[in-house]
XYZ file of C-alpha atoms in Angstrom:
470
model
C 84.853 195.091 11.832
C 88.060 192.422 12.696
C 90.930 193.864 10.529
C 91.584 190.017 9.740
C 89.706 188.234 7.113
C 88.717 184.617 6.876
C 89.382 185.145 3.407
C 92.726 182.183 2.875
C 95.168 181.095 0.545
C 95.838 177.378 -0.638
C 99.057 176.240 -1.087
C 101.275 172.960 -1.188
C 102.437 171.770 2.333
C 106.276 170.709 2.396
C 107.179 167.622 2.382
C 106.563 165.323 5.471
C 107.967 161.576 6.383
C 105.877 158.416 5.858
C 106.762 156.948 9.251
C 109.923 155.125 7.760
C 111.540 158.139 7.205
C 111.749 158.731 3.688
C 110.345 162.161 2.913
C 107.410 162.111 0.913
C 105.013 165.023 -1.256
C 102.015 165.505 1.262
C 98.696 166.338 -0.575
C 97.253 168.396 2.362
C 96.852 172.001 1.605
C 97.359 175.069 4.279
C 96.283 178.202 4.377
C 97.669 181.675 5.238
C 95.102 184.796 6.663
C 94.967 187.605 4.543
C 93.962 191.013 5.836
C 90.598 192.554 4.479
C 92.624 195.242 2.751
C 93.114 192.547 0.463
C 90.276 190.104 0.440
C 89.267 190.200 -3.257
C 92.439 190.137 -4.906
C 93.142 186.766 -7.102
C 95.129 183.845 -5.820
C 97.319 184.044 -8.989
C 97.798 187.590 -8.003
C 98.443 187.448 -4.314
C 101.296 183.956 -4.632
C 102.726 186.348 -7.081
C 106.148 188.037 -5.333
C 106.314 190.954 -8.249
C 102.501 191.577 -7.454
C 103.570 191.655 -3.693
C 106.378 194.533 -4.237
C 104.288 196.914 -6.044
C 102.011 196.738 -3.869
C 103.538 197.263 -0.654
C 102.323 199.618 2.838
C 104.729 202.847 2.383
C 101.867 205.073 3.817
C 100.312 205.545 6.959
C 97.240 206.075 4.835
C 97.557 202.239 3.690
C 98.643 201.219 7.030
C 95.754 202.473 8.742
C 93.723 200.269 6.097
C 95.374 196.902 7.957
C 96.180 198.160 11.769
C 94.637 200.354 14.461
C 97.818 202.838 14.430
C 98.997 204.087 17.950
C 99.921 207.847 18.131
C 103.692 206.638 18.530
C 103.368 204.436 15.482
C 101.785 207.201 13.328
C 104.133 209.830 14.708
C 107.056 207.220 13.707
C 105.588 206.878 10.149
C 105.257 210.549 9.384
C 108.739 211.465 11.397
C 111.484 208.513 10.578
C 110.562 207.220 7.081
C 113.141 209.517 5.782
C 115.736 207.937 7.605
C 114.960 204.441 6.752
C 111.623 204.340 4.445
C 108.919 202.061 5.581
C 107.119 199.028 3.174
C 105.667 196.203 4.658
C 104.675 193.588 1.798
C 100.605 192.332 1.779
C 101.791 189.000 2.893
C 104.006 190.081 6.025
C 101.333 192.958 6.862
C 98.563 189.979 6.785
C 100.679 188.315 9.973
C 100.195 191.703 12.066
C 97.844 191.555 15.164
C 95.519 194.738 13.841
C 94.740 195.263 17.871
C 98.003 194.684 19.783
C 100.622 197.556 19.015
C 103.218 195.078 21.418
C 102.853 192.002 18.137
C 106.182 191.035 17.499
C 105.491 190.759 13.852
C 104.105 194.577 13.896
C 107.153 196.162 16.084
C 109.646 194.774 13.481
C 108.501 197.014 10.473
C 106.225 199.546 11.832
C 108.225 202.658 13.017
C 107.818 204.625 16.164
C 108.721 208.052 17.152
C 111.323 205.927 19.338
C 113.539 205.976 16.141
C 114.303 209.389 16.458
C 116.217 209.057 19.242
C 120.112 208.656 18.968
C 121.700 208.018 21.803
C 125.536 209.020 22.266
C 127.234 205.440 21.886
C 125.038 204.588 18.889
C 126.791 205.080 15.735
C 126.083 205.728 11.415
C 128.416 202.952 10.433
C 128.441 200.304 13.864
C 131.026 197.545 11.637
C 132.312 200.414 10.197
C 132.521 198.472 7.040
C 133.224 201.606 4.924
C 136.572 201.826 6.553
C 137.255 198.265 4.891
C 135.915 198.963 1.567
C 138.417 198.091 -1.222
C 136.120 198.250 -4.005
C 132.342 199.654 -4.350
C 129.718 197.398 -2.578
C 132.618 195.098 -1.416
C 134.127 194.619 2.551
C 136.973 192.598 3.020
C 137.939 192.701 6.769
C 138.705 189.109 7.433
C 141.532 187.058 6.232
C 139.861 184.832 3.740
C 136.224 185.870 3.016
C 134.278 188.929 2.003
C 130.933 190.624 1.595
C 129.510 191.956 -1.087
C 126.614 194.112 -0.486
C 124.831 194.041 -4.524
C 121.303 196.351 -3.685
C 120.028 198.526 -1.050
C 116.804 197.103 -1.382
C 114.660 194.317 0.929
C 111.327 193.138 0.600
C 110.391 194.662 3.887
C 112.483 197.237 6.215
C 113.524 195.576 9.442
C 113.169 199.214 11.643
C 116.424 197.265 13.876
C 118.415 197.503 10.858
C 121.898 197.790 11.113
C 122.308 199.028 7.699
C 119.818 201.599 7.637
C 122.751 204.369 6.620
C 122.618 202.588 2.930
C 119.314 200.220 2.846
C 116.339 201.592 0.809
C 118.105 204.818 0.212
C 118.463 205.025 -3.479
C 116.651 202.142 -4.842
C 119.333 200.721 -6.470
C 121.839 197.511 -6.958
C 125.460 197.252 -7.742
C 126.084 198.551 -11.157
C 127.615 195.654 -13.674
C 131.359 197.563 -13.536
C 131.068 197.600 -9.977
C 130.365 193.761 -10.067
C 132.777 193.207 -12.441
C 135.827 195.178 -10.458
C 134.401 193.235 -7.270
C 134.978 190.017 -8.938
C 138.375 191.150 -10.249
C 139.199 191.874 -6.870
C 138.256 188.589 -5.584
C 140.113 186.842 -8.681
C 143.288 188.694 -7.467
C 143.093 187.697 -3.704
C 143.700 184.350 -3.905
C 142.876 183.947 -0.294
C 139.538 184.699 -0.089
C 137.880 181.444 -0.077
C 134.253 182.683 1.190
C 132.057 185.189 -0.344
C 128.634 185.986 1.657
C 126.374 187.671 -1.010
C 124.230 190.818 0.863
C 122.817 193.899 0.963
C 119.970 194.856 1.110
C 118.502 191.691 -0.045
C 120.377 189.914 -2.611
C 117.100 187.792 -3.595
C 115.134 190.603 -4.770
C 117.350 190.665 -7.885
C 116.245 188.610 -10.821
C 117.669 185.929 -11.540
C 118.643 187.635 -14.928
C 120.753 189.923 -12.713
C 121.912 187.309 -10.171
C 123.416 184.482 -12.051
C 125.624 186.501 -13.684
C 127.360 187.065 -10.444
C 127.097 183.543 -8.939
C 128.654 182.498 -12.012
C 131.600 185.237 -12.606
C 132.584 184.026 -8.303
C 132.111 180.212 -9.140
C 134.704 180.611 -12.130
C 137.302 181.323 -9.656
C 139.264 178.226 -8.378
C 140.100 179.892 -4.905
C 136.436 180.452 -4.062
C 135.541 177.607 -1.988
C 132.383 178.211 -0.840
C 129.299 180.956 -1.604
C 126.569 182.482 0.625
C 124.042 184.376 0.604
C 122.192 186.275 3.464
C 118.262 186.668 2.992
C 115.185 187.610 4.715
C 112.600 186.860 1.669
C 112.158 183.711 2.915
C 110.223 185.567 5.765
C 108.897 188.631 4.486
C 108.658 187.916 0.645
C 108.415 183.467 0.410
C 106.722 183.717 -2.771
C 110.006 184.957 -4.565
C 111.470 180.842 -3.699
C 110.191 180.101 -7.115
C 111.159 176.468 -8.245
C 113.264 179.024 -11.930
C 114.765 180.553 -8.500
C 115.599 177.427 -6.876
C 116.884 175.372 -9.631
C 119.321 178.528 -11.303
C 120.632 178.603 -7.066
C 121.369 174.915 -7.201
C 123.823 175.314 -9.933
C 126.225 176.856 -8.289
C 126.893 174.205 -5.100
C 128.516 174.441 -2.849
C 125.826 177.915 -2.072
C 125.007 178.349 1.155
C 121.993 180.248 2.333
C 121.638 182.463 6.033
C 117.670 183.598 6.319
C 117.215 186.151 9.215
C 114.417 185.033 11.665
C 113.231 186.794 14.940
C 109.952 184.872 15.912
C 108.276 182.095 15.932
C 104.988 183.526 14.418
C 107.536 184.060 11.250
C 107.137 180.558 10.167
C 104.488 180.399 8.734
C 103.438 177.737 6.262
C 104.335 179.823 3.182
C 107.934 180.244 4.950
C 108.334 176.438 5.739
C 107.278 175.614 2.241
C 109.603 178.049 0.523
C 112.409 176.659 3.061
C 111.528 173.147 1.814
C 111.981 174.298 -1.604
C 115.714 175.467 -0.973
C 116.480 172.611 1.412
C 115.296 170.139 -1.557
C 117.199 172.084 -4.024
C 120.440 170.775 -1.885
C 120.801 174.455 -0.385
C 121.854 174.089 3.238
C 119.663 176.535 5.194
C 120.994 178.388 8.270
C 119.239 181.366 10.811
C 120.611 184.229 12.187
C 118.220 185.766 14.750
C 118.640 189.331 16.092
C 118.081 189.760 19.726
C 115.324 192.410 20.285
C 113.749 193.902 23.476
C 109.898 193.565 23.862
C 109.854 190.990 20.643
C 112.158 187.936 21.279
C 114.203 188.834 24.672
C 112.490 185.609 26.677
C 114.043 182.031 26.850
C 111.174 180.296 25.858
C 110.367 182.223 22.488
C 113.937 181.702 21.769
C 113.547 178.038 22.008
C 110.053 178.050 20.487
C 112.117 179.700 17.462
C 115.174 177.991 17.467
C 112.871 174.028 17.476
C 110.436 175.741 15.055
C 113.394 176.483 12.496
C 114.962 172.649 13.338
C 111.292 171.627 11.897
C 111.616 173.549 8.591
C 115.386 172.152 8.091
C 116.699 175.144 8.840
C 120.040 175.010 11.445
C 120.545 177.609 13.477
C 123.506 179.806 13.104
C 124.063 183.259 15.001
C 121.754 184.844 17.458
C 123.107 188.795 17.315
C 123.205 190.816 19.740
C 121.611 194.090 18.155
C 124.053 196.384 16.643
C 124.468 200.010 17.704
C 122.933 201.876 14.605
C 121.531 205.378 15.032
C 118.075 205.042 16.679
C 117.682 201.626 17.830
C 118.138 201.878 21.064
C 114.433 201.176 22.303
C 115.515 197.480 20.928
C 118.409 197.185 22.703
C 118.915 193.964 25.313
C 121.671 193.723 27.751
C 124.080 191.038 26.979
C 123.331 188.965 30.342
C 120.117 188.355 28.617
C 121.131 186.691 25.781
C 123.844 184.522 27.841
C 120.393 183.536 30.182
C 118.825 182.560 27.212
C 121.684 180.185 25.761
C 121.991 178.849 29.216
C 118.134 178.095 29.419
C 118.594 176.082 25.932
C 121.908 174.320 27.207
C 120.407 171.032 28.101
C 116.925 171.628 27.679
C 116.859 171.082 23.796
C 118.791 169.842 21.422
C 122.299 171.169 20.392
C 121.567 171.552 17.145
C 118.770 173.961 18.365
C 121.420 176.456 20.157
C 122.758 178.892 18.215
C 126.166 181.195 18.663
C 125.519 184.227 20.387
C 127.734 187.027 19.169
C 128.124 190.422 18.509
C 129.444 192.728 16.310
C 132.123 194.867 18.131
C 131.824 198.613 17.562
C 135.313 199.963 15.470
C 135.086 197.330 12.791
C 136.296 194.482 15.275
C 133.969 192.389 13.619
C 132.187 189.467 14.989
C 133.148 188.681 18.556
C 131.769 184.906 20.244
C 129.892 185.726 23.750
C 132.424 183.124 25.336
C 134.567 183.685 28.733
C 137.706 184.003 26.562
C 136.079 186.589 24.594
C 134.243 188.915 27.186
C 136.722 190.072 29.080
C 134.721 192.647 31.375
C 131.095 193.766 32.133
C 129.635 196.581 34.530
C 125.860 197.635 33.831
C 127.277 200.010 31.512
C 129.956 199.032 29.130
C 131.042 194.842 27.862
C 134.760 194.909 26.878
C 135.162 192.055 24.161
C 137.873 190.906 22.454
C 137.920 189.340 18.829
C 139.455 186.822 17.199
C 142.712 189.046 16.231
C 143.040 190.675 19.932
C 141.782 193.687 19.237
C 139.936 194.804 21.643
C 136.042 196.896 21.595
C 133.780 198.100 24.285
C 130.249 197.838 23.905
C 127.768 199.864 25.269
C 124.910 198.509 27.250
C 121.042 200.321 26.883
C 120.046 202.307 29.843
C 116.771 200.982 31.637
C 116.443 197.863 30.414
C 114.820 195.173 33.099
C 114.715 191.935 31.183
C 110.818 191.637 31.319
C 109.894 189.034 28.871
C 107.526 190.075 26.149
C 103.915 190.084 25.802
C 104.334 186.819 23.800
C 106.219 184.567 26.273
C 104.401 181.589 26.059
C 104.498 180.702 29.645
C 104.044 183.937 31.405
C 102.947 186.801 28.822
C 103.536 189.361 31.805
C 106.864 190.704 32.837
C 108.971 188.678 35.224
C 112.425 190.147 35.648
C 114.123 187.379 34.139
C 117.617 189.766 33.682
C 117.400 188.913 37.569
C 118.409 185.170 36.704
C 121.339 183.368 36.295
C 123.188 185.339 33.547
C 121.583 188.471 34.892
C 124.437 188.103 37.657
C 126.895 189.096 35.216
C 125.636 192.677 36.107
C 125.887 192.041 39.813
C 122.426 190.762 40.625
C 120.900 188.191 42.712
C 122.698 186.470 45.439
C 126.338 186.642 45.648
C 129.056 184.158 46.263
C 132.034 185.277 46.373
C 135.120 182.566 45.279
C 137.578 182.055 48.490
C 140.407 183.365 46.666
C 138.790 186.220 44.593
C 137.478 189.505 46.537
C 134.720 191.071 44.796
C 136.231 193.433 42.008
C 139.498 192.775 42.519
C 141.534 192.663 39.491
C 143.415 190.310 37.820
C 145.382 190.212 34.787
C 144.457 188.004 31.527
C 147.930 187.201 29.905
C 147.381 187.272 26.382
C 149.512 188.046 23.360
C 149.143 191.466 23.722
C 150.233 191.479 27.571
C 148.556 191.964 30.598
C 144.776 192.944 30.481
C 143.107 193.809 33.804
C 140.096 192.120 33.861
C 137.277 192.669 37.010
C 136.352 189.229 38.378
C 132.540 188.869 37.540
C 130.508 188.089 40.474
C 128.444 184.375 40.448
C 125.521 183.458 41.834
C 123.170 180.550 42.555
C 119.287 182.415 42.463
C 116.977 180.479 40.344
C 115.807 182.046 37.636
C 112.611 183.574 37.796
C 111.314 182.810 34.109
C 111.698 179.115 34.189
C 109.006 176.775 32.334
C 109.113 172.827 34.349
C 109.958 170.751 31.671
């Protein structure tokens, strides 16, 4: 019997244009597919978020009721949970391919036995944001903004998670005197002008338990500007409840970061609870997590990044995954994500192309994937350096080819892409070597810290191999 069920769910379509321009309400309805495991419950039930969180896949028993488990996947369930627990809400579980253990949707919050691999390099705290911890549940590391992390719980459990040391642990959120001496904090630092709301997912908390904070932040004059960082949008859109939507829009300017990886993520549920926020004046922004065998291919990337334009939402960041303990098997080289920006340069929209970064390891912080930032890069090691001058090396995964994914809409079969233009960065493809510049010779980068020897990268003119004729 198909593990997917015709079985669908009705709901309002965002709003549309009515050829002038003006947005207008569209009366269409679309539907979602909802897995057989849950073909008889109620409408009112299912569009229900609290009805989705209690009922949630934490077993492999219940898992097995919605997939055709792998031995690696049911090994990874029985073997890693305790690390970072697995629950995969109906709704996201419903967008899983039952048959295809590669489905990007499936690979991003079913664990293997892959997870219990830590590598060397790979780190319990990669920001090490406990190092700049003031306060409980607070990290202020740059000059004038600073997180707040107020639960360890998420809808769903990204298994790329960079937070995995605190996420899901204890099932719990900030407690009120740890609010309250956050905000005092805050109060008292007169230059913190930016406060990005996190966790764990900030809107899993009621809005009983939220407002009190948006409020307590918004009462400060020096706080300029709020955010919050969100992936319910994708794995929980029936918690964008108009009381949710309308309590947010009181405290403008808010800003609002949802984390997207694929394509296949925005679904109509997603769009319409984006709608919801983007009518409620919330500006919307994405920050996408670059992630081997799921979105590591130029042309999912820009299927992604157009999709998102469509739904109003801008993006932001595209990551470069972190180096948390047993992530590696999700690991990209950097050259790929630089071949990926370059294959959107020009071929879509600015708006569409996002800031690739990373997080450099030693609490660095967020580093630009820009000449004047990447200093150096072998096949093992990218030196960065961030805003301050401080200066990181990041390790690069062993054995990774650049294949594009299953998924890649124009070739679905590997293709070697790392072999393309940015690929070069490591040295491959055909070589041309600048007149004046021997290959690795050094020079130095003067900077305010003095001299840095830098190795000349090498440049190269082969096509790249993944390339879709526009």
């Amino acid at each position: 019997m198909s593990m997917q069920s015709e079985r669908t769910v009705e709901l309002e379509e965002p709003p549309g244009t009515n050829g002038t321009g003006a947005l207008v309400a569209s009366t269409r309805k679309t539907a979602s597919r909802r897995a057989p495991l849950w073909r008889d419950v109620p409408d009112s039930d299912w569009n229900d978020w609290r009805w989705q969180l209690r009922h949630r896949i934490n077993t492999p028993e219940q898992l097995k009721n919605v997939i055709e488990m792998t031995p690696e996947e049911e090994a990874g369930v029985r073997t890693t949970c305790e690390r970072l627990r697995m629950s995969i809400t109906p709704y996201f579980a419903s967008l899983m391919d039952a048959h295809d253990p590669s489905c990007p949707i499936r690979r991003q919050v079913v664990p293997t036995r892959d997870e219990l691999v830590i590598q060397p390099d790979e780190l319990r705290d990669p920001l090490s944001e406990d190092a700049d911890s003031p306060v409980p549940g607070l990290v202020h590391r740059y000059p004038d903004r600073v997180l707040l992390l107020v639960t360890d719980q998420c809808a769903a459990y990204c298994r790329h998670c960079t937070r995995r040391r605190l996420v899901g642990v204890k099932s719990e959120r900030m407690r009120p005197e740890d609010m309250r001496r956050a905000v005092q904090y805050i109060a008292h630092h007169s230059e913190v002008r930016d406060v990005l709301i996190s966790g764990g997912d900030p809107l899993l908390l009621s809005e009983d338990a939220l407002e009190p904070l948006l409020k307590g932040l918004r009462s400060i004059p020096h706080v300029e500007i709020i955010r919050i960082g969100t992936r319910v949008p994708v794995f929980l859109p029936q918690r964008i409840t108009p009381e949710l939507t309308r309590m947010l829009s009181k405290y403008h300017p808010l800003f609002i970061n949802i984390h997207f990886n694929h394509p296949r993520e925005l679904t109509p549920e997603t769009v319409a609870a984006c709608a919801r926020l983007a009518d409620a004046g919330i500006p919307l922004g994405s920050q996408t997590v670059l992630l081997r065998g799921i979105n590591d291919c130029p042309h999912i990337i820009k299927d992604l990044m157009q999709a998102l334009l469509r739904a109003r939402v801008r993006p932001y960041y595209m990551y470069q995954c972190d180096l948390s303990q047993g992530i590696s098997h999700f690991r990209t080289s950097i050259a790929k994500g630089l071949e990926i920006i370059e294959h959107l340069r020009g071929h879509t929209s600015g708006l569409a192309i996002p800031t690739f970064a990373l997080d450099a390891p030693g609490g660095a912080g967020k580093v630009p994937i820009m000449p004047q930032y990447l200093l150096n890069m072998s096949d093992k090691v990218a030196v960065v350096r961030n805003y301050a001058g401080a200066i990181s090396a990041y390790p690069l995964p062993h054995g990774y080819t650049g294949d594009c994914p299953p998924t890649c809409p124009v070739h679905g079969h590997p293709t070697h892409a790392e072999k393309g233009v940015a690929g070069l960065l490591d040295g491959n493809g055909v070589i041309v070597r600048p007149s004046a510049v021997e290959d690795g010779e050094s020079l130095n980068h003067h900077g305010d810290d003095g001299a840095i020897p830098v190795t000349v990268p090498l440049v190269g003119t082969r096509e790249p191999i993944c390339v879709r004729s526009e």
